Coordinates of C-alpha atoms in Angstrom, one line a residue:
M130 CA -59.9 -25.3 -64.2
D131 CA -59.6 -26.3 -67.9
A132 CA -56.4 -26.5 -70.0
D133 CA -56.6 -23.0 -71.4
Q134 CA -57.1 -21.5 -68.0
F135 CA -54.2 -23.4 -66.7
Q136 CA -51.9 -22.2 -69.5
Q137 CA -53.1 -18.6 -68.7
F138 CA -52.2 -19.3 -65.0
M139 CA -48.6 -20.6 -65.8
A140 CA -47.9 -17.8 -68.1
K141 CA -48.7 -15.3 -65.3
Q142 CA -46.5 -17.2 -63.0
N143 CA -43.6 -17.0 -65.5
E144 CA -43.9 -13.4 -65.9
L145 CA -44.0 -12.8 -62.1
V146 CA -40.8 -15.0 -61.9
T147 CA -39.1 -13.0 -64.7
K148 CA -39.9 -9.7 -63.0
L149 CA -38.5 -11.0 -59.7
V150 CA -35.3 -12.2 -61.0
A151 CA -34.7 -9.0 -62.9
G152 CA -35.2 -7.1 -59.7
L153 CA -32.6 -9.2 -57.9
Q154 CA -30.2 -8.6 -60.5
Q155 CA -30.5 -4.8 -60.5
R156 CA -30.1 -5.0 -56.8
A157 CA -26.8 -7.1 -56.8
V158 CA -23.5 -5.5 -55.8
P159 CA -21.0 -5.2 -58.7
A160 CA -17.7 -6.9 -58.1
S161 CA -16.0 -3.4 -58.2
N162 CA -18.2 -2.1 -55.3
I163 CA -17.5 -5.0 -53.0
S164 CA -14.8 -3.3 -50.9
S165 CA -17.2 -0.6 -50.1
V166 CA -19.6 -3.0 -48.6
V167 CA -17.3 -5.6 -46.8
P168 CA -15.9 -3.8 -43.6
P169 CA -12.3 -3.7 -43.1
P170 CA -10.5 -6.1 -40.8
P171 CA -9.7 -4.8 -37.3
A172 CA -6.3 -3.0 -36.9
L173 CA -3.4 -4.7 -35.6
C174 CA -3.4 -4.9 -31.6
L175 CA -0.3 -3.8 -30.0
D176 CA -1.2 -5.1 -26.4
G177 CA -0.6 -8.7 -25.2
D178 CA 1.0 -11.6 -27.1
M179 CA 2.2 -10.0 -30.3
E180 CA 2.5 -13.4 -32.2
E181 CA -1.1 -14.1 -31.3
N182 CA -2.1 -10.5 -32.4
Y183 CA -0.2 -11.0 -35.7
E184 CA -1.9 -14.2 -36.5
F185 CA -5.4 -12.8 -35.7
F186 CA -4.8 -9.8 -38.0
L187 CA -3.4 -12.1 -40.8
T188 CA -6.3 -14.4 -40.8
N189 CA -8.7 -11.2 -40.7
W190 CA -6.8 -9.9 -43.7
R191 CA -6.8 -13.0 -45.8
N192 CA -10.7 -13.1 -45.3
Y193 CA -11.0 -9.6 -46.1
S194 CA -8.7 -9.8 -49.4
Q195 CA -10.7 -12.8 -50.6
A196 CA -14.1 -11.3 -49.9
V197 CA -13.4 -8.1 -52.0
G198 CA -11.8 -10.1 -54.8
M199 CA -8.1 -9.0 -54.3
D200 CA -6.8 -12.5 -54.8
S201 CA -8.2 -12.4 -58.6
W202 CA -6.3 -9.1 -59.2
P203 CA -3.7 -8.9 -61.9
A204 CA 0.1 -8.8 -61.0
N205 CA 0.3 -5.1 -62.1
Q206 CA -2.0 -4.2 -59.2
A207 CA 0.2 -5.8 -56.4
S208 CA 1.3 -2.4 -55.2
K209 CA -2.3 -1.4 -54.8
K210 CA -3.0 -4.5 -52.8
V211 CA 0.0 -3.5 -50.4
S212 CA -1.6 -0.1 -50.0
F213 CA -4.8 -1.6 -48.9
L214 CA -2.8 -3.7 -46.4
M215 CA -1.0 -0.6 -44.9
S216 CA -4.3 1.2 -44.7
V217 CA -6.1 -1.5 -42.6
I218 CA -3.2 -2.3 -40.2
G219 CA -3.8 0.7 -38.1
E220 CA -2.4 4.1 -37.1
A221 CA -0.8 3.0 -34.0
A222 CA 1.1 0.2 -35.6
L223 CA 2.3 2.6 -38.4
K224 CA 3.4 5.2 -35.9
K225 CA 5.3 2.7 -33.6
Y226 CA 7.1 1.1 -36.4
Y227 CA 7.8 3.9 -38.6
N228 CA 5.6 2.3 -41.5
F229 CA 7.6 -0.8 -41.1
D230 CA 10.4 0.6 -43.1
L231 CA 9.3 -1.3 -46.3
T232 CA 11.5 -1.5 -49.2
E233 CA 10.5 -1.0 -53.0
D234 CA 10.3 -4.6 -53.6
Q235 CA 8.2 -5.2 -50.4
K236 CA 5.9 -2.6 -51.5
K237 CA 5.2 -4.5 -54.7
D238 CA 4.4 -7.8 -53.1
V239 CA 2.1 -8.5 -50.3
A240 CA 3.6 -11.7 -49.0
E241 CA 7.0 -10.0 -48.8
A242 CA 5.3 -7.1 -46.9
L243 CA 3.5 -9.4 -44.5
K244 CA 7.0 -11.2 -43.8
A245 CA 8.7 -7.7 -43.1
I246 CA 5.8 -6.8 -40.7
K247 CA 5.9 -10.1 -38.8
Q248 CA 9.7 -9.6 -38.4
K249 CA 9.1 -6.2 -36.8
V250 CA 6.1 -7.1 -34.5
V251 CA 6.8 -10.6 -33.4
R252 CA 9.8 -11.3 -31.1
S253 CA 12.0 -14.3 -31.4
R254 CA 10.4 -16.9 -29.0
N255 CA 12.2 -18.8 -26.1
L256 CA 11.0 -22.2 -26.2
F257 CA 11.9 -22.8 -22.4
V258 CA 10.1 -19.6 -21.3
D259 CA 7.0 -20.6 -23.4
R260 CA 6.9 -24.0 -21.9
L261 CA 7.4 -22.7 -18.4
D262 CA 4.4 -20.4 -18.8
F263 CA 2.4 -23.2 -20.0
F264 CA 3.2 -25.5 -17.1
A265 CA 2.8 -22.8 -14.5
A266 CA -0.6 -21.9 -15.7
S267 CA -3.4 -22.6 -13.3
Q268 CA -7.2 -22.0 -13.1
V269 CA -8.2 -18.7 -11.1
S270 CA -11.2 -18.5 -9.1
S271 CA -13.1 -16.2 -11.4
E272 CA -12.3 -18.3 -14.6
S273 CA -14.5 -20.9 -16.2
I274 CA -13.3 -24.3 -17.3
D275 CA -14.0 -23.3 -20.9
D276 CA -11.8 -20.2 -20.5
F277 CA -9.1 -22.0 -18.8
A278 CA -9.1 -24.8 -21.6
A279 CA -8.9 -22.2 -24.2
R280 CA -6.2 -20.3 -22.5
L281 CA -4.1 -23.6 -22.2
K282 CA -4.4 -24.1 -25.9
S283 CA -3.2 -20.7 -26.7
L284 CA -0.2 -21.3 -24.3
A285 CA 0.4 -24.7 -25.9
K286 CA 0.6 -23.5 -29.5
P287 CA 4.2 -22.0 -29.4
C288 CA 5.6 -24.7 -27.1
K289 CA 5.9 -27.0 -30.2
F290 CA 4.5 -30.1 -28.3
A291 CA 3.6 -31.7 -31.6
L292 CA 1.6 -35.0 -30.9
L293 CA 1.9 -34.6 -27.2
E294 CA -0.1 -31.2 -27.2
D295 CA -3.5 -32.9 -26.4
E296 CA -1.9 -35.0 -23.6
F297 CA -0.3 -32.1 -21.8
I298 CA -3.6 -29.9 -22.1
L299 CA -5.4 -32.9 -20.3
F300 CA -2.6 -33.1 -17.8
K301 CA -3.1 -29.5 -16.9
I302 CA -6.8 -29.5 -16.8
V303 CA -6.6 -32.5 -14.4
T304 CA -3.8 -31.1 -12.1
S305 CA -4.4 -27.4 -12.1
N306 CA -8.2 -27.0 -12.0
K307 CA -9.6 -25.0 -9.0
W308 CA -11.4 -27.9 -7.5
G309 CA -9.2 -30.2 -5.3
H310 CA -11.8 -32.9 -4.8
L311 CA -12.1 -33.1 -8.6
R312 CA -8.3 -33.1 -9.1
T313 CA -8.1 -36.3 -6.6
K314 CA -11.2 -37.8 -8.4
M315 CA -9.9 -37.3 -12.0
L316 CA -6.3 -38.7 -11.1
S317 CA -7.8 -41.9 -10.2
M318 CA -9.9 -42.3 -13.5
Q319 CA -8.9 -44.6 -16.3
D320 CA -9.3 -43.6 -20.1
L321 CA -9.8 -40.1 -19.2
T322 CA -10.0 -37.6 -22.3
T323 CA -9.9 -34.0 -22.6
G324 CA -13.6 -33.5 -23.4
K325 CA -14.6 -35.8 -20.5
A326 CA -12.5 -33.9 -18.0
V327 CA -14.0 -30.7 -19.2
D328 CA -17.4 -32.0 -19.0
I329 CA -16.8 -33.0 -15.2
C330 CA -15.5 -29.5 -14.6
R331 CA -18.7 -28.0 -16.2
V332 CA -21.0 -30.1 -14.1
E333 CA -19.2 -28.8 -10.9
E334 CA -19.5 -25.2 -12.1
I335 CA -23.2 -25.5 -12.7
A336 CA -23.7 -27.1 -9.3
E337 CA -21.8 -24.1 -7.6
Q338 CA -24.0 -21.7 -9.5
R339 CA -27.2 -23.4 -8.4
L340 CA -26.3 -23.6 -4.8
R341 CA -25.3 -19.9 -4.9
H342 CA -28.6 -19.1 -6.5
L343 CA -30.4 -21.0 -3.9
S344 CA -28.5 -19.3 -1.0
L345 CA -29.7 -16.0 -2.5
E346 CA -33.3 -16.8 -2.7
S347 CA -33.7 -17.8 1.0
P348 CA -33.2 -14.6 2.9
V349 CA -35.8 -15.7 5.9
V350 CA -32.9 -17.5 7.6
S351 CA -30.8 -14.5 7.9
D352 CA -33.7 -12.4 9.1
V353 CA -34.4 -14.9 11.9
K354 CA -30.6 -14.8 12.9
K355 CA -30.9 -11.1 13.2
I356 CA -33.8 -11.2 15.4
N357 CA -32.2 -13.8 17.8
K358 CA -29.0 -12.0 18.1
K359 CA -30.7 -8.9 19.3
T360 CA -29.6 -8.8 23.0
K361 CA -28.9 -6.2 25.5
K362 CA -25.5 -4.3 24.9
K363 CA -22.8 -4.8 27.6
L364 CA -22.1 -1.5 29.5
Q365 CA -18.4 -0.3 29.4
R366 CA -16.6 2.4 31.4
C367 CA -16.2 5.7 29.3
K368 CA -12.9 7.6 29.3
F369 CA -14.7 10.8 28.8
C370 CA -17.2 10.9 31.6
G371 CA -15.9 8.2 34.0
D372 CA -19.2 6.3 34.3
E373 CA -20.6 3.1 32.6
H374 CA -23.0 3.4 29.7
E375 CA -23.7 2.1 26.3
F376 CA -21.4 3.4 23.4
V377 CA -24.1 4.8 21.2
K378 CA -24.3 8.2 19.7
G379 CA -25.4 10.8 22.3
A380 CA -25.2 8.5 25.3
C381 CA -22.2 10.0 27.1
P382 CA -23.3 12.9 29.4
A383 CA -19.9 14.5 29.1
Y384 CA -20.6 15.5 25.3
G385 CA -20.4 19.3 24.9
K386 CA -19.7 19.7 28.5
K387 CA -16.6 21.8 29.7
C388 CA -14.1 20.5 32.0
K389 CA -13.5 22.6 35.3
R390 CA -9.9 21.6 35.4
C391 CA -8.4 22.1 32.0
G392 CA -11.2 24.1 30.2
G393 CA -11.6 21.5 27.4
R394 CA -14.8 20.1 26.2
N395 CA -16.5 16.7 25.8
H396 CA -15.1 15.4 29.1
F397 CA -15.6 15.7 33.1
E398 CA -12.9 16.8 35.5
K399 CA -12.7 13.2 37.0
A400 CA -11.7 11.9 33.5
C401 CA -9.3 14.8 32.6
K402 CA -5.8 13.6 31.6
I403 CA -4.1 16.8 32.8
D404 CA -1.8 16.0 35.8
Q405 CA -0.5 19.4 36.6
P406 CA -1.8 22.9 36.5
W407 CA -0.4 25.2 33.9
K408 CA 0.4 28.8 34.0
Q409 CA 2.1 30.1 30.8
K410 CA 2.1 33.5 29.1
R411 CA 0.2 33.6 25.9
R412 CA 2.2 35.9 23.6
H413 CA 2.4 35.6 19.6
R414 CA 5.8 35.3 18.3
R415 CA 7.4 33.8 15.4
V416 CA 7.0 30.1 14.8
K417 CA 10.1 28.1 15.1
E418 CA 10.8 24.4 14.5
V419 CA 11.8 21.3 16.5
K420 CA 14.0 19.0 14.4
D421 CA 15.5 15.7 15.5
D422 CA 18.5 14.7 13.5
E423 CA 22.3 14.3 14.0
S424 CA 22.9 18.0 13.2
S425 CA 22.7 20.7 15.9
S426 CA 19.4 21.5 17.5
E427 CA 18.4 24.9 15.9
E428 CA 15.5 27.0 15.9
R429 CA 14.6 28.4 12.7
S430 CA 12.0 30.9 11.9
E431 CA 8.9 30.0 9.8
S432 CA 6.6 27.0 10.4
S433 CA 8.0 24.4 7.9
S434 CA 9.3 22.1 10.7
V435 CA 9.8 18.2 11.3
D436 CA 10.8 16.3 14.2
S437 CA 12.4 13.6 12.3
D438 CA 15.1 12.9 9.7
D439 CA 14.5 13.2 6.0
E440 CA 11.3 11.6 5.0
E441 CA 12.3 10.3 1.7
S442 CA 14.8 7.7 3.2
E443 CA 13.7 5.0 5.7
H444 CA 15.6 4.7 8.7
E445 CA 15.4 3.4 12.4
V446 CA 15.4 5.5 15.5
Q447 CA 15.5 4.1 19.0
I448 CA 12.9 4.6 21.7
A449 CA 14.4 4.0 25.2
K450 CA 11.1 3.3 26.9
I451 CA 7.2 3.4 26.4
K452 CA 5.4 3.4 29.7
S453 CA 1.8 3.7 30.5
K454 CA 0.2 7.0 31.3
S455 CA -0.3 6.2 34.6
A456 CA 3.3 5.3 35.5
V457 CA 4.7 8.9 36.1
E458 CA 6.5 8.3 39.4
S459 CA 9.9 7.9 37.8
S460 CA 9.1 10.1 34.7
A461 CA 10.1 13.7 34.1
L462 CA 7.0 15.5 33.0
A463 CA 6.6 19.0 31.6
V464 CA 3.4 20.9 30.4
L465 CA 3.5 22.3 26.7
D466 CA 0.8 24.3 25.0
F467 CA -0.7 22.5 22.0
R468 CA -3.1 24.2 19.4
L469 CA -5.9 21.9 19.0
G470 CA -8.4 23.3 16.6
R471 CA -8.8 26.9 17.2
K472 CA -7.8 26.9 20.9
W473 CA -4.5 26.4 22.8
K474 CA -4.6 23.6 25.2
P475 CA -2.0 22.7 27.8
V476 CA -1.0 19.1 27.6
T477 CA 1.5 17.1 30.0
C478 CA 4.3 15.7 28.1
E479 CA 6.9 13.1 29.2
I480 CA 10.6 13.9 28.7
D481 CA 12.8 11.0 27.5
T482 CA 16.3 12.1 27.0
G483 CA 17.1 8.4 25.6
A484 CA 14.5 8.7 22.8
D485 CA 15.5 9.6 19.3
A486 CA 12.1 10.5 18.1
T487 CA 9.0 12.3 19.6
L488 CA 6.0 10.1 19.6
I489 CA 2.4 10.0 20.8
G490 CA -0.1 7.3 21.4
Y491 CA -3.1 7.0 19.1
N492 CA -5.6 7.0 21.8
C493 CA -4.1 10.0 23.5
L494 CA -4.3 11.8 20.0
T495 CA -7.8 11.0 19.5
E496 CA -8.6 12.4 22.8
L497 CA -6.8 15.6 22.3
L498 CA -8.1 16.2 18.8
E499 CA -11.7 15.1 19.9
T500 CA -12.2 13.0 16.7
P501 CA -12.3 9.2 16.4
N502 CA -10.3 9.1 13.0
P503 CA -7.5 11.8 13.0
T504 CA -5.7 12.4 9.8
L505 CA -2.2 11.0 9.8
Q506 CA 0.6 11.7 7.5
P507 CA 2.8 8.9 5.9
T508 CA 6.2 8.5 7.6
S509 CA 9.2 6.5 6.8
I510 CA 10.6 6.2 10.4
K511 CA 10.8 2.9 11.9
L512 CA 11.0 2.8 15.6
K513 CA 12.5 0.3 17.8
S514 CA 12.8 -0.3 21.6
F515 CA 16.0 -0.5 23.5
G516 CA 16.1 -4.3 23.2
G517 CA 15.7 -4.0 19.3
N518 CA 12.0 -5.0 19.3
P519 CA 10.0 -3.1 16.6
I520 CA 7.2 -0.4 17.7
P521 CA 4.3 -0.3 15.4
V522 CA 4.0 3.3 13.7
L523 CA 0.7 4.3 12.2
G524 CA 1.9 7.5 10.8
Q525 CA 2.9 11.0 11.9
V526 CA 1.3 14.3 12.8
M527 CA 2.2 17.8 13.1
L528 CA 0.9 20.0 15.8
P529 CA 1.6 23.8 16.6
V530 CA 3.1 23.9 20.2
K531 CA 4.0 27.1 22.4
R532 CA 6.3 27.6 25.0
K533 CA 7.4 30.8 26.8
G534 CA 5.9 32.8 24.3
K535 CA 7.7 31.0 21.3
R536 CA 5.7 28.9 18.9
F537 CA 7.1 25.7 17.4
Q538 CA 5.9 23.0 14.8
L539 CA 6.2 19.7 16.5
V540 CA 6.2 16.3 14.6
L541 CA 5.0 13.4 16.5
Q542 CA 5.2 9.8 15.3
V543 CA 1.8 8.0 16.1
V544 CA 2.3 4.6 17.7
D545 CA -0.1 1.9 18.5
Y546 CA 0.1 2.3 22.3
D547 CA -1.7 4.0 24.9
H548 CA 0.9 6.8 25.7
R549 CA 1.1 10.5 26.3
P550 CA 3.2 12.8 24.2
L551 CA 6.9 11.8 24.7
L552 CA 9.5 14.3 23.8
S553 CA 12.9 13.2 22.5
L554 CA 16.2 14.5 23.5
K555 CA 16.5 17.0 20.6
A556 CA 12.8 18.1 21.0
S557 CA 13.3 18.6 24.8
Q558 CA 16.5 20.6 24.2
S559 CA 15.0 22.9 21.4
L560 CA 11.9 23.6 23.5
G561 CA 14.2 24.5 26.7
F562 CA 13.2 21.7 28.9
V563 CA 16.6 20.1 28.9
K564 CA 20.1 21.9 29.0
F565 CA 23.6 20.4 29.1
C566 CA 26.3 21.9 31.2
R567 CA 29.8 21.3 29.8
S568 CA 31.5 22.6 32.9
V569 CA 30.8 23.5 36.4
K570 CA 32.4 26.6 38.0
I571 CA 31.9 27.0 41.8
R572 CA 32.0 30.5 43.0
R573 CA 31.6 31.8 46.6
P574 CA 28.0 32.8 46.8
E575 CA 26.3 34.9 49.3
A576 CA 25.0 32.1 51.4
A577 CA 22.0 32.7 53.8
T578 CA 23.3 30.6 56.7
E579 CA 26.5 29.5 58.3
E580 CA 26.2 26.0 57.1
E581 CA 25.7 27.0 53.5
K582 CA 28.7 29.4 53.7
L583 CA 31.0 26.6 55.2
L584 CA 29.8 24.1 52.4
S585 CA 30.6 26.8 49.6
V586 CA 34.1 27.3 50.9
Y587 CA 34.9 23.5 51.0
K588 CA 33.6 23.4 47.4
V589 CA 35.8 26.3 46.3
K590 CA 38.8 24.6 48.0
A591 CA 38.0 21.2 46.4
E592 CA 37.9 22.8 43.0
A593 CA 41.3 24.6 43.6
I594 CA 42.9 21.3 44.4
V595 CA 41.5 19.7 41.3
E596 CA 42.8 22.5 39.1
K597 CA 46.3 22.4 40.9
H598 CA 46.7 18.6 40.2
S599 CA 44.8 18.4 36.8
D600 CA 47.4 15.8 35.6
I601 CA 46.0 13.4 38.2
F602 CA 42.2 14.0 37.7
A603 CA 42.3 14.3 33.9
G604 CA 42.1 11.4 31.4
Y605 CA 42.2 7.6 31.8
G606 CA 44.9 5.1 32.1
R607 CA 46.9 7.0 34.9
F608 CA 47.4 4.0 37.1
P609 CA 50.7 2.1 36.6
G610 CA 50.6 -1.5 35.3
V611 CA 48.8 -3.6 32.7
V612 CA 45.4 -5.1 33.4
S613 CA 44.8 -8.4 31.5
L614 CA 41.2 -9.6 31.1
E615 CA 40.4 -13.2 30.4
V616 CA 37.5 -13.5 27.8
D617 CA 35.8 -16.8 26.8
E618 CA 35.5 -16.5 23.1
S619 CA 32.8 -19.2 22.9
V620 CA 30.2 -17.2 24.9
Q621 CA 28.0 -15.1 22.9
P622 CA 28.1 -11.5 23.9
S623 CA 24.8 -9.7 24.8
I624 CA 23.4 -6.3 26.3
Q625 CA 21.8 -6.3 29.6
H626 CA 19.3 -3.8 30.7
P627 CA 20.3 -1.7 33.6
R628 CA 18.4 -2.8 36.7
R629 CA 18.0 -1.7 40.3
V630 CA 20.3 -3.6 42.9
P631 CA 18.2 -5.7 45.3
I632 CA 18.4 -4.3 48.9
A633 CA 19.4 -7.7 50.0
F634 CA 22.6 -7.2 48.0
T635 CA 23.5 -3.7 49.1
G636 CA 25.1 -4.7 52.4
N637 CA 27.7 -6.7 50.4
L638 CA 28.7 -3.8 48.1

C-alpha cells in the first residue's frame, strides 16, 4: 500500500467514525425525557420496622431524583419536586397517613416534606428496647450465618453502640450461633475478628450441606434395611371375631358377618359386647333432650340437645368412678337404644348417680360406630375423678337414643379409657332410669300371705307413732348437752374414700 492508498483508507475510516458518532447522538435520550426512562423508586413499605423502611425509601428517592436531574431544577420548581415525591411514595401510605397533612410551606420544600413524612411513619424509639432486641437475638436453625450477621447489623444500627458496634456484633456471632461446638471453640480463640468468625461458621455450613447431600445420594443402605426388617408379623387377639390373626385388611373373618346375639355386623356372637337381651317397643315420637346442668332436668321437644353445660365456658365436672367394662358386678346397668348409622341398636349402659357428665370410652365408640376414626366435636369440659385426678377428654359426640318410644339426643364426653357408655345422674333421671322419692307413705295393701299382712300392719303402726311424735324424729340437735370436739390444728385435713369394713373388724362393731 503506497501513500495515496493509505490516505484514501484513512479518509474512509474517518467518514465511518463520523457517521457512527452522529447516529449515537441521535439515539441519545434528552435530559427532559430521562424521567420517563428511569423507573420510579419502590413505594414506602408499611410492614416491619418503619425506620428501616423509611431509610430504604429515602435512599431510593435520592438516587431517583439525581438520575432524572431533579437536583439541578431551579427553586421555582420545588413544589413540582414535592409532587413527584408524593406520587412515588405509594397509595397505601397516602391513605393511611391522610396525605401526611403537609402544610403549604412543606409542599414547597422537599427537605421539609421528607421531615414531615418521617415524623408520621417513624416512631420514637426506646433505646433500652432496641438493645434488648439486639442481645436477645440468636441464629435460628434455618438461617445462614450471612443472614444472621446482616440481621445483627440491622438490629445494632438503632442501638447507638458507636465504636463498640463491631465488638458487640462479634460477641453475638460467637455466643449466639446455632453450633454449640463452634461456640466453645471460638470462645477459646485469641485475636478473633468478625470476618474470621463468619468464615468459621461458613465452613461449618458447607460441611453440613455436603454431608446432607451425601446421605441423599446413598439409598442402597436404606433399601437393605427394609429387606432385613421384613419378618413375620405377630398374631394378636381380635376383638371382633375373638380369634388370633394378622391385623391386615380383609384378614378378620367377622367382617361383613351378622351377630346372632344383637343383630349387629362385623363381629361374632362370642365377641359381642351386649350383656343383656333387650326388649323395647319401637315407636317414633318427638325427639327430646338430655341435659346435665345445675337447673332442673327437663325434657324439651326438638333435637338441639346437649349433655353438658354451656360449651363456651370451660369448667370441670366430677366423675365418681371409671371401671373396666368387665367389672359389672357392683354396677347398675341399663339397656338404651342408640341410633348407629341407619339402624337402632341396643347398648348396655352403666348408671352412675355420682357422675356429673355422661361419657363413653374411645374404643367402645369405635366399636359401636364401626369406624376406626370417628368424628369428634370439640368440648370445653374438663373431667376429674373423685380424688381430683384429671381424666383425659378427647372430645364429645352427640348420638340419638330412644327409650320407651321417646327419642333423645345424648351428648357423651369421649375419654381415653376402655369404658362402656356411662350415664350421669341428670341423664339417668331424664331418661327415666332413676327416680327420687321425697317421702314414703305406707298404706295397708292387699297382702297375699298372712306374714305380709302382719308386716304391713306393723309398718302402718310404726308410721303412726312417727307422725304422733314428730317433734322427736324431726331435725337435729334434740339431745341435751353440748359436745366439744378437740381438733389438732397442725394436722392437714384430708378426704378419705369410702371403703368396706373388713370382716375381721365386724365383730368389734
